[in-house]
Amino acid sequence: MRTGAARDAAIYTPIRAPQTFTEGVNMPGNVSDPMLFALEGSREFGGRVAEHMVLPLAEHEERGFEDGEHKARPLESVRERDVYVLHALHSDPERSVNDRLCRLLFFLACVRDSGARRVTAVLPYLGYARKDRRTQPRDPVTMRYLAQLIEAMGADRVMALEVHNPAAYDNAFRCPREHLEMRSLFALHLAPELQPETRVVVCSPDVGGVKRAVRFRERLANQLGREVGDAFFEKARAGGKLTLGRLIGDVSDATVVLVDDLIATGSTLLHAARTCRETGARRVLAVAAHGAFTRGAQENLASDAFERVLVTDTILPPKIDHEALGQRLEIVSAAPLFAQAITRLHAGGSLTDLQED
């Protein structure tokens, strides 16, 4: 697999990003450009977003202390500015999700205290989103607690990509929230490859993801200009193990696109891919917004059941050996989508139209 600039040019696929900040939107008069900050651990992704917006990342300082405490502050005036703070809430070898959350909260509060007119938390990956309801007595509803923390620190608005349960995300936050979806991103990327295929089926690996898969199927069918089939798996878990996985739908002699919001161990997708193959699928592609890639993911994704696995760059660097997977793993950049969303949000434009384009 290629590395460095050549690798980035090959795998990060823009989706009609604006050539200048104001292109394609109606800018109200006398409105200044937004300020985009990207905290440590998200600077690489934030830099790509800023590049597509044709704006520099705003300067800030982050300092760690010997006792483990830290501070962060903007190095430019934010007074009466429209400020966007980008930070993905996931764990990596350098920081836990809790450390990232703490840094985000403190920086949001600092920007608010420094006089920002509006503060938007831009969360490429929203940690704790999977714990959105009680499944056992006295269970926490952690995503609601997370929302309360972000709002308490002064966020006026939140933007996130492909959260686990969009309805729970809407209910958790009281401030305005924007939910970006991956359907256009991957549909535009895959359409040229799938155009010659005689039969394409979009499949959800579990019942909970059926709505996501349906929206993706509709977008892909529109892009291909023909009907696309659908299927899904019944799934139950006990003690963290897959106990049921019956395929509902016909995938015989088809190219199957498995659609999920994230890949952790990859066990769910692997089970679905193997079943599709055993049921007669010719090819299986898997797409997911977030590559969390926890323990066991590399072995699962290396299975011949998958022809290719596609994720976005919301979580980088992924905890996986790219070289070992070769060309099986492909990364499609979500930076242009975030750039256009921030541009439209700042200008009062429509994010609904953006995701349907």
XYZ file of C-alpha atoms in Angstrom:
357
model
C 0.000 0.000 0.000
C 1.314 3.457 -0.857
C 2.269 5.843 1.928
C 2.604 9.591 2.406
C 1.291 12.092 -0.112
C 0.935 9.484 -2.863
C -1.193 7.288 -0.625
C -3.399 10.227 0.443
C -3.937 11.241 -3.173
C -4.971 7.698 -4.040
C -7.402 6.924 -1.219
C -8.938 10.200 -0.101
C -11.785 10.847 -2.512
C -13.338 14.348 -2.583
C -17.043 14.760 -3.304
C -17.397 18.012 -5.178
C -15.885 20.224 -2.489
C -16.211 23.989 -3.090
C -13.234 25.640 -4.754
C -13.637 28.731 -2.584
C -15.382 29.221 0.736
C -18.406 31.025 -0.703
C -18.914 28.916 -3.832
C -22.351 27.351 -4.087
C -23.880 29.072 -1.037
C -25.660 32.349 -0.462
C -23.560 34.276 2.041
C -25.412 36.834 4.149
C -23.865 40.291 4.049
C -21.154 41.289 6.499
C -20.634 37.789 7.882
C -17.025 36.909 8.730
C -15.446 33.570 7.895
C -15.811 30.820 10.504
C -12.920 29.795 12.724
C -12.076 26.085 12.696
C -10.020 24.609 15.528
C -8.873 20.971 15.516
C -7.553 19.584 18.790
C -4.571 17.254 19.101
C -5.331 13.807 17.737
C -7.728 15.282 15.180
C -5.375 17.792 13.538
C -4.739 15.638 10.471
C -8.433 15.267 9.692
C -9.130 18.880 10.650
C -6.396 20.032 8.283
C -8.088 18.230 5.406
C -11.421 19.840 6.293
C -9.813 23.288 6.400
C -8.075 22.666 3.075
C -11.395 21.914 1.404
C -12.878 25.050 2.959
C -9.909 27.071 1.650
C -9.348 28.344 5.186
C -6.417 27.882 7.568
C -6.912 26.015 10.815
C -7.139 28.499 13.686
C -4.114 28.461 15.972
C -4.353 27.149 19.509
C -2.083 25.866 22.271
C -2.313 22.596 24.178
C 0.020 21.960 27.101
C 0.387 18.904 29.294
C 1.739 18.986 32.833
C 3.780 16.453 34.763
C 0.843 15.476 36.969
C -1.267 14.552 33.953
C -3.327 17.728 33.845
C -3.493 19.842 30.710
C -4.738 23.137 29.371
C -5.741 24.430 25.954
C -6.465 27.931 24.718
C -7.003 29.700 21.389
C -4.056 31.785 20.211
C -6.291 34.019 18.089
C -9.164 36.239 19.134
C -12.511 34.460 18.946
C -14.600 37.407 20.141
C -17.886 37.628 18.198
C -16.697 34.874 15.856
C -18.494 31.756 14.650
C -16.246 29.005 16.087
C -16.142 25.315 15.138
C -14.166 22.942 17.387
C -13.381 19.635 15.667
C -12.441 16.634 17.777
C -13.173 12.912 17.321
C -14.125 11.126 20.540
C -12.394 7.765 20.292
C -9.422 6.073 21.923
C -6.022 5.823 20.290
C -2.523 4.794 21.482
C -1.920 8.331 22.775
C -5.219 9.204 24.481
C -8.304 7.493 25.827
C -11.780 8.564 24.778
C -12.168 10.055 28.272
C -9.034 12.174 27.879
C -10.249 13.391 24.489
C -13.645 14.244 25.943
C -12.093 16.197 28.802
C -9.946 18.217 26.377
C -12.962 18.952 24.186
C -15.099 20.104 27.109
C -12.430 22.412 28.510
C -11.690 23.947 25.118
C -15.389 24.535 24.356
C -15.742 26.341 27.689
C -12.577 28.354 27.096
C -13.752 29.506 23.669
C -17.141 30.449 25.115
C -15.477 32.391 27.951
C -13.311 34.181 25.374
C -16.358 35.741 23.751
C -17.213 33.543 20.776
C -20.575 34.442 19.217
C -21.489 30.830 18.422
C -19.692 27.588 19.294
C -20.257 24.345 17.368
C -18.764 21.013 18.466
C -17.806 19.090 15.315
C -17.500 15.411 16.227
C -16.357 13.194 13.335
C -16.821 10.243 15.687
C -19.167 10.483 18.676
C -17.944 8.245 21.453
C -20.401 6.617 23.872
C -23.147 6.838 21.221
C -23.792 3.088 21.416
C -24.930 3.371 25.038
C -28.126 5.227 24.202
C -30.722 3.287 26.203
C -31.227 1.053 29.222
C -30.900 -2.636 28.441
C -30.621 -3.807 32.074
C -31.950 -2.508 35.392
C -30.146 0.677 36.550
C -28.222 0.917 33.290
C -26.723 4.308 32.443
C -27.847 6.238 29.370
C -24.346 7.483 28.725
C -24.985 9.343 25.493
C -27.507 11.587 27.270
C -24.950 12.330 29.991
C -22.387 13.140 27.326
C -24.832 15.537 25.660
C -25.441 17.320 28.964
C -21.700 17.808 29.478
C -21.175 19.258 25.994
C -24.128 21.610 26.366
C -23.021 22.690 29.853
C -19.651 23.775 28.445
C -21.354 26.235 26.102
C -21.844 24.431 22.794
C -24.614 26.054 20.783
C -24.740 23.278 18.215
C -23.337 19.782 17.602
C -22.412 18.069 14.337
C -21.572 14.367 14.071
C -21.216 11.751 11.350
C -23.275 8.553 11.249
C -24.092 8.065 14.929
C -25.208 4.624 16.033
C -28.844 5.617 16.614
C -29.883 8.944 15.028
C -33.181 9.066 16.958
C -31.396 8.652 20.291
C -28.875 11.311 19.225
C -31.722 13.730 18.496
C -33.308 13.030 21.872
C -30.080 13.251 23.878
C -29.202 16.803 22.858
C -31.348 19.837 23.589
C -29.220 22.204 21.501
C -29.500 22.060 17.679
C -27.746 18.966 16.321
C -26.723 18.076 12.795
C -26.397 14.462 11.687
C -24.248 13.781 8.637
C -24.733 10.497 6.804
C -22.308 8.495 4.721
C -24.748 7.394 2.035
C -23.779 9.942 -0.617
C -20.086 9.617 0.207
C -19.940 5.869 -0.451
C -22.615 5.771 -3.155
C -20.672 8.250 -5.289
C -17.455 6.348 -4.632
C -18.824 2.890 -5.482
C -21.213 3.716 -8.330
C -18.630 3.574 -11.161
C -17.455 0.155 -9.958
C -20.979 -1.220 -9.504
C -22.444 0.184 -12.734
C -21.547 -2.907 -14.834
C -22.857 -5.335 -12.209
C -26.063 -7.102 -13.219
C -27.354 -7.466 -9.667
C -26.518 -5.407 -6.559
C -27.970 -5.962 -3.073
C -27.502 -3.682 -0.071
C -27.578 -5.612 3.203
C -27.721 -4.611 6.861
C -25.838 -6.965 9.201
C -28.503 -6.458 11.889
C -32.073 -5.253 12.314
C -30.999 -2.050 14.046
C -29.203 -0.852 10.933
C -32.020 -1.498 8.448
C -33.014 2.171 8.111
C -29.397 3.146 7.440
C -29.117 0.433 4.783
C -32.418 1.459 3.178
C -31.279 5.080 2.850
C -27.988 3.929 1.363
C -29.796 1.593 -1.060
C -32.041 4.430 -2.245
C -29.061 6.733 -2.782
C -27.080 4.027 -4.600
C -30.057 3.108 -6.794
C -30.477 6.779 -7.718
C -26.791 7.001 -8.589
C -26.873 3.798 -10.676
C -30.179 4.670 -12.315
C -31.718 1.265 -11.610
C -33.197 -0.875 -8.850
C -30.977 -2.222 -6.077
C -32.067 -5.144 -3.898
C -32.109 -5.242 -0.121
C -31.564 -7.784 2.646
C -30.849 -7.868 6.370
C -29.805 -10.194 9.161
C -31.662 -11.043 12.318
C -29.158 -10.821 15.123
C -29.065 -11.397 18.869
C -26.192 -11.234 21.338
C -25.680 -12.994 24.653
C -22.616 -12.274 26.745
C -21.120 -10.304 23.877
C -21.322 -13.274 21.499
C -23.374 -13.575 18.318
C -26.128 -16.138 18.931
C -28.402 -15.736 15.907
C -27.883 -14.516 12.353
C -30.560 -15.542 9.879
C -30.412 -13.846 6.478
C -33.662 -12.293 5.259
C -33.540 -11.602 1.523
C -32.070 -13.006 -1.688
C -28.355 -12.418 -2.361
C -27.752 -15.221 -4.850
C -25.522 -14.296 -7.797
C -25.298 -10.713 -6.512
C -22.684 -8.191 -5.474
C -23.565 -7.524 -1.842
C -22.748 -4.254 -0.086
C -22.856 -4.668 3.699
C -23.578 -1.341 5.421
C -22.842 -0.500 9.057
C -22.084 2.586 11.125
C -18.804 1.324 12.587
C -16.447 -1.636 12.681
C -15.117 -2.625 16.104
C -14.013 -6.281 16.150
C -15.602 -6.900 12.745
C -17.244 -10.113 13.971
C -20.748 -9.021 12.970
C -19.665 -8.102 9.453
C -17.636 -11.299 9.091
C -20.620 -13.428 10.093
C -22.783 -11.572 7.561
C -20.167 -11.805 4.793
C -19.671 -15.542 5.258
C -23.412 -16.181 5.251
C -23.840 -14.119 2.078
C -21.086 -16.114 0.380
C -22.585 -19.407 1.496
C -25.970 -18.270 0.172
C -24.590 -17.578 -3.286
C -23.278 -13.990 -3.312
C -20.550 -13.486 -5.935
C -18.835 -10.567 -4.202
C -19.116 -8.940 -0.772
C -18.076 -5.358 -0.072
C -18.408 -3.809 3.379
C -18.772 -0.087 4.066
C -18.806 1.639 7.448
C -18.391 5.238 8.497
C -15.984 4.549 11.351
C -13.096 2.108 11.610
C -12.701 1.705 15.381
C -10.833 -1.599 14.808
C -10.583 -3.083 18.292
C -8.915 -6.378 19.177
C -9.507 -9.096 16.588
C -10.511 -6.727 13.784
C -7.431 -7.348 11.674
C -7.925 -11.122 11.649
C -11.642 -10.819 10.906
C -11.234 -8.305 8.076
C -8.471 -10.387 6.489
C -11.041 -13.107 5.715
C -11.553 -14.039 2.065
C -15.287 -13.538 2.669
C -14.666 -9.833 2.003
C -13.499 -8.555 -1.334
C -12.979 -5.097 0.130
C -13.734 -3.099 3.289
C -14.254 0.672 3.046
C -14.231 3.128 5.959
C -13.833 6.887 6.276
C -10.930 8.711 7.918
C -12.847 9.901 11.002
C -10.663 7.655 13.164
C -6.986 7.782 12.226
C -4.527 6.269 12.560
C -6.585 3.082 12.669
C -5.413 0.365 15.055
C -4.710 -2.040 12.240
C -1.841 -3.030 9.961
C -2.600 -1.582 6.535
C 0.225 -3.517 4.937
C -1.117 -6.845 6.222
C -4.520 -6.193 4.679
C -3.075 -4.886 1.417
C -5.688 -3.514 -0.949
C -8.573 -5.093 0.994
C -8.892 -1.992 3.217
C -9.790 1.297 1.510
C -10.218 4.691 3.182
C -12.538 7.304 1.709
C -12.158 10.762 3.209
C -15.130 12.383 4.946
C -13.300 15.722 5.078
C -15.037 17.198 1.994
C -18.433 16.318 3.487
C -17.593 18.094 6.753
C -16.164 21.066 4.855
C -19.356 21.514 2.872
C -21.530 20.988 5.971
C -19.673 23.662 7.966
C -19.755 26.016 4.985
C -23.496 25.631 4.573
C -24.212 25.797 8.298
C -22.244 29.025 8.648
C -24.046 30.553 5.676
C -27.520 29.409 6.725
C -27.712 26.843 3.911
C -29.409 23.439 3.807
C -27.651 20.323 5.056
C -30.557 18.212 3.810
C -29.876 19.289 0.241
C -26.169 18.589 0.743
C -26.802 14.952 1.657
C -29.213 14.412 -1.217
C -26.896 15.885 -3.888
